[in-house]
XYZ file of C-alpha atoms in Angstrom:
254
model
C -0.020 -0.048 -0.004
C 1.428 3.360 -0.952
C 0.936 6.233 1.452
C 1.437 9.955 0.947
C 3.784 12.277 2.863
C 1.295 12.596 5.714
C 1.413 8.819 6.314
C -2.197 8.426 5.143
C -3.591 6.344 2.247
C -3.891 8.438 -0.830
C -7.474 9.781 -1.090
C -9.606 11.739 -3.464
C -13.104 13.113 -3.019
C -15.598 12.794 -5.824
C -18.686 14.566 -4.377
C -19.792 12.502 -1.403
C -17.698 9.547 -2.632
C -14.254 8.816 -1.253
C -11.667 7.192 -3.611
C -8.509 5.606 -2.235
C -5.489 3.658 -3.456
C -5.460 2.955 -7.162
C -8.956 4.542 -7.625
C -7.415 7.998 -7.041
C -6.021 7.901 -10.577
C -9.432 8.338 -12.180
C -9.086 11.145 -14.658
C -11.057 14.362 -14.658
C -13.659 15.920 -12.279
C -17.452 16.340 -12.478
C -17.043 20.113 -13.089
C -14.632 19.367 -15.870
C -16.967 16.927 -17.539
C -19.827 19.399 -17.237
C -17.931 22.267 -18.840
C -15.961 20.387 -21.493
C -17.531 20.008 -25.032
C -17.405 16.493 -26.087
C -19.401 16.607 -29.270
C -22.329 18.425 -30.958
C -25.030 16.111 -29.521
C -23.511 14.596 -26.444
C -25.319 17.048 -24.161
C -28.666 15.563 -25.239
C -27.685 12.295 -23.565
C -25.921 13.574 -20.458
C -26.809 17.173 -19.371
C -30.447 16.557 -18.400
C -29.354 13.895 -15.958
C -26.735 16.274 -14.449
C -29.568 18.534 -13.491
C -30.680 15.961 -11.039
C -27.217 15.599 -9.516
C -26.844 19.380 -9.278
C -30.245 19.614 -7.536
C -29.203 16.780 -5.139
C -26.066 18.798 -4.143
C -28.084 21.779 -3.230
C -30.571 19.673 -1.308
C -27.753 17.979 0.586
C -26.108 21.314 1.380
C -29.179 22.993 2.538
C -30.178 20.009 4.625
C -26.752 19.691 6.296
C -26.307 23.424 7.052
C -29.920 24.615 7.684
C -29.521 24.582 11.467
C -26.019 26.063 11.490
C -25.609 28.784 14.143
C -24.337 32.275 13.111
C -21.133 31.661 11.152
C -18.188 33.265 9.376
C -16.648 31.923 6.134
C -12.820 32.064 6.209
C -10.622 31.415 3.274
C -6.840 31.082 2.849
C -4.187 29.132 1.125
C -4.193 25.358 1.123
C -0.391 25.599 0.845
C 0.207 27.293 4.202
C 2.476 24.981 6.219
C 1.831 24.207 9.858
C 5.114 25.757 10.906
C 4.291 29.061 9.093
C 3.243 32.017 11.195
C 0.064 32.328 9.066
C -1.047 28.913 10.287
C -0.898 29.946 13.887
C -2.757 33.185 13.014
C -5.487 31.181 11.339
C -5.741 28.881 14.444
C -6.049 31.841 16.777
C -8.572 33.475 14.431
C -10.735 30.292 14.478
C -10.576 30.188 18.263
C -11.507 33.862 18.650
C -14.499 33.437 16.356
C -15.615 30.388 18.362
C -15.209 32.337 21.599
C -17.391 35.076 20.064
C -20.137 32.514 19.341
C -19.591 32.018 15.706
C -19.154 28.790 13.758
C -16.511 28.809 11.053
C -16.901 27.626 7.461
C -13.893 26.816 5.320
C -13.148 24.904 2.223
C -12.173 22.040 4.464
C -8.780 21.565 3.014
C -5.292 21.718 4.514
C -3.173 24.869 5.232
C -4.924 27.952 6.429
C -8.343 26.254 6.196
C -7.128 23.541 8.457
C -5.700 26.088 10.914
C -9.055 27.968 11.218
C -10.979 24.670 11.652
C -8.519 23.511 14.184
C -8.743 26.771 16.254
C -12.480 26.731 16.181
C -12.788 23.019 17.067
C -10.261 23.342 19.967
C -12.250 26.252 21.330
C -15.428 24.174 21.353
C -17.063 25.901 18.351
C -18.747 24.446 15.322
C -16.090 23.807 12.674
C -17.516 23.327 9.153
C -15.726 22.267 5.963
C -17.153 22.333 2.449
C -14.986 20.230 0.285
C -14.685 20.013 -3.462
C -13.738 17.317 -5.934
C -10.328 18.256 -7.342
C -7.992 16.454 -9.787
C -5.302 16.222 -7.100
C -5.435 14.619 -3.743
C -6.968 16.564 -0.905
C -9.849 15.477 1.313
C -11.384 17.111 4.415
C -8.973 18.085 7.170
C -9.324 16.245 10.519
C -10.482 19.322 12.364
C -13.796 19.524 10.528
C -16.681 18.679 12.724
C -19.335 18.978 10.035
C -18.239 18.335 6.482
C -19.994 18.328 3.152
C -18.291 17.318 -0.149
C -19.350 18.882 -3.386
C -18.862 18.032 -7.069
C -19.773 21.503 -8.439
C -18.116 24.731 -7.496
C -21.194 26.793 -7.986
C -23.236 24.705 -5.492
C -20.443 24.887 -2.970
C -20.123 28.730 -3.422
C -23.752 29.162 -2.705
C -23.302 27.449 0.718
C -20.256 29.666 1.589
C -22.383 32.759 1.182
C -25.916 31.601 2.290
C -24.856 30.346 5.740
C -22.361 33.017 6.778
C -22.736 36.433 8.161
C -19.195 37.655 7.214
C -16.263 36.784 5.065
C -12.578 36.797 6.145
C -9.743 36.180 3.731
C -6.407 35.076 5.046
C -3.460 35.242 2.547
C -4.238 32.817 -0.353
C -4.088 32.187 -4.065
C -6.511 32.023 -6.963
C -9.260 30.138 -5.036
C -9.140 32.821 -2.321
C -9.269 35.612 -4.918
C -12.211 33.990 -6.651
C -14.233 33.819 -3.405
C -13.179 37.345 -2.404
C -14.333 38.964 -5.614
C -17.464 36.951 -5.813
C -18.413 38.048 -2.236
C -17.716 41.668 -3.148
C -19.771 41.474 -6.259
C -22.737 39.979 -4.307
C -22.507 42.757 -1.670
C -21.961 45.508 -4.305
C -25.031 44.440 -6.223
C -27.017 43.957 -2.926
C -27.616 40.238 -3.598
C -26.462 39.880 0.016
C -26.721 42.585 2.734
C -24.852 43.375 5.952
C -21.997 41.144 4.789
C -18.524 42.541 5.800
C -15.457 41.362 3.851
C -12.237 41.402 5.932
C -8.744 41.134 4.438
C -6.515 39.738 7.230
C -2.862 40.507 6.784
C -1.998 44.043 5.600
C 1.468 43.164 4.204
C -0.181 40.544 1.962
C -3.320 42.476 0.864
C -2.121 46.080 0.841
C -0.878 45.915 -2.766
C -4.200 44.641 -4.035
C -6.084 47.300 -2.058
C -3.784 49.989 -3.334
C -4.373 48.877 -6.870
C -8.065 48.912 -6.440
C -7.877 52.438 -5.007
C -5.322 53.905 -7.374
C -6.221 52.200 -10.640
C -9.715 50.789 -10.468
C -11.374 53.609 -8.397
C -9.429 56.289 -10.211
C -10.442 54.850 -13.478
C -14.006 54.945 -12.621
C -14.587 51.227 -12.587
C -15.772 51.190 -8.999
C -17.048 53.837 -6.577
C -15.866 54.977 -3.196
C -18.615 52.984 -1.519
C -17.433 49.913 -3.219
C -13.866 50.227 -1.839
C -15.404 50.748 1.633
C -16.710 47.192 1.439
C -13.197 45.941 2.295
C -11.644 46.146 5.743
C -7.910 45.574 6.119
C -6.483 44.510 9.470
C -3.722 42.564 11.239
C -5.565 42.322 14.505
C -7.709 39.357 15.430
C -9.804 41.377 17.891
C -10.377 43.933 15.233
C -11.533 41.341 12.743
C -13.917 39.796 15.175
C -15.334 43.264 16.170
C -16.145 43.980 12.507
C -17.948 40.663 12.316
C -19.877 41.176 15.491
C -20.887 44.798 14.487
C -22.171 43.557 11.105
C -24.084 40.729 12.709
C -25.753 43.092 15.207
C -26.751 45.341 12.246
C -28.131 42.363 10.358
C -30.184 41.324 13.460
C -31.710 44.835 13.656
C -33.188 44.466 10.258
C -34.363 40.838 10.682
């Protein structure tokens, strides 16, 4: 039996299905098969059935998360190593959110996501992970208390927003950027309300913020109010305060 660098058997998620050992070599993902064009008429035979699977993912996600307490979605790099200072920051952030009465929702993977799940779980909070089928090995981290695996990114993204009252971004890559700008777009267009977006780590995010202010804002592509949707901080207490203030405001209108 071949094990990976963590000492565990190689594992891949395919929606709710777990694949191990030689089954992890199956090519492609469900998203990939949905978006790829295979031929002029193939969709007639396959896409109508995919609608049922997509519907099932939404039903499964709604059912699993419907009774979740107030929560914060936190994103960050899967590549953050346990010995990196950002890992410890994520762990402390997860603990602080739990102490403030919030569940945390992450992508359920390793790195910064694991750190936040770990901190929340250690503090006695509800630690949620929403996994995704990927072409490379991942799986939910061991600190997830409630986990849901998805095949489709768009179903998973809905859960990140629907069941959270705030969004915090730790340093991350393309996946974090994707979620960040989707959240900003939903708030800007008032698809979601009272939803703060916190960028945690000034040294990492300041360059992006400056570009938005000096190029995008100056160029008239966004307005002053749009830039105000972002809150930069290095302080865990400050991040939690922003989340709490927004939640109180949300309660006032509900």
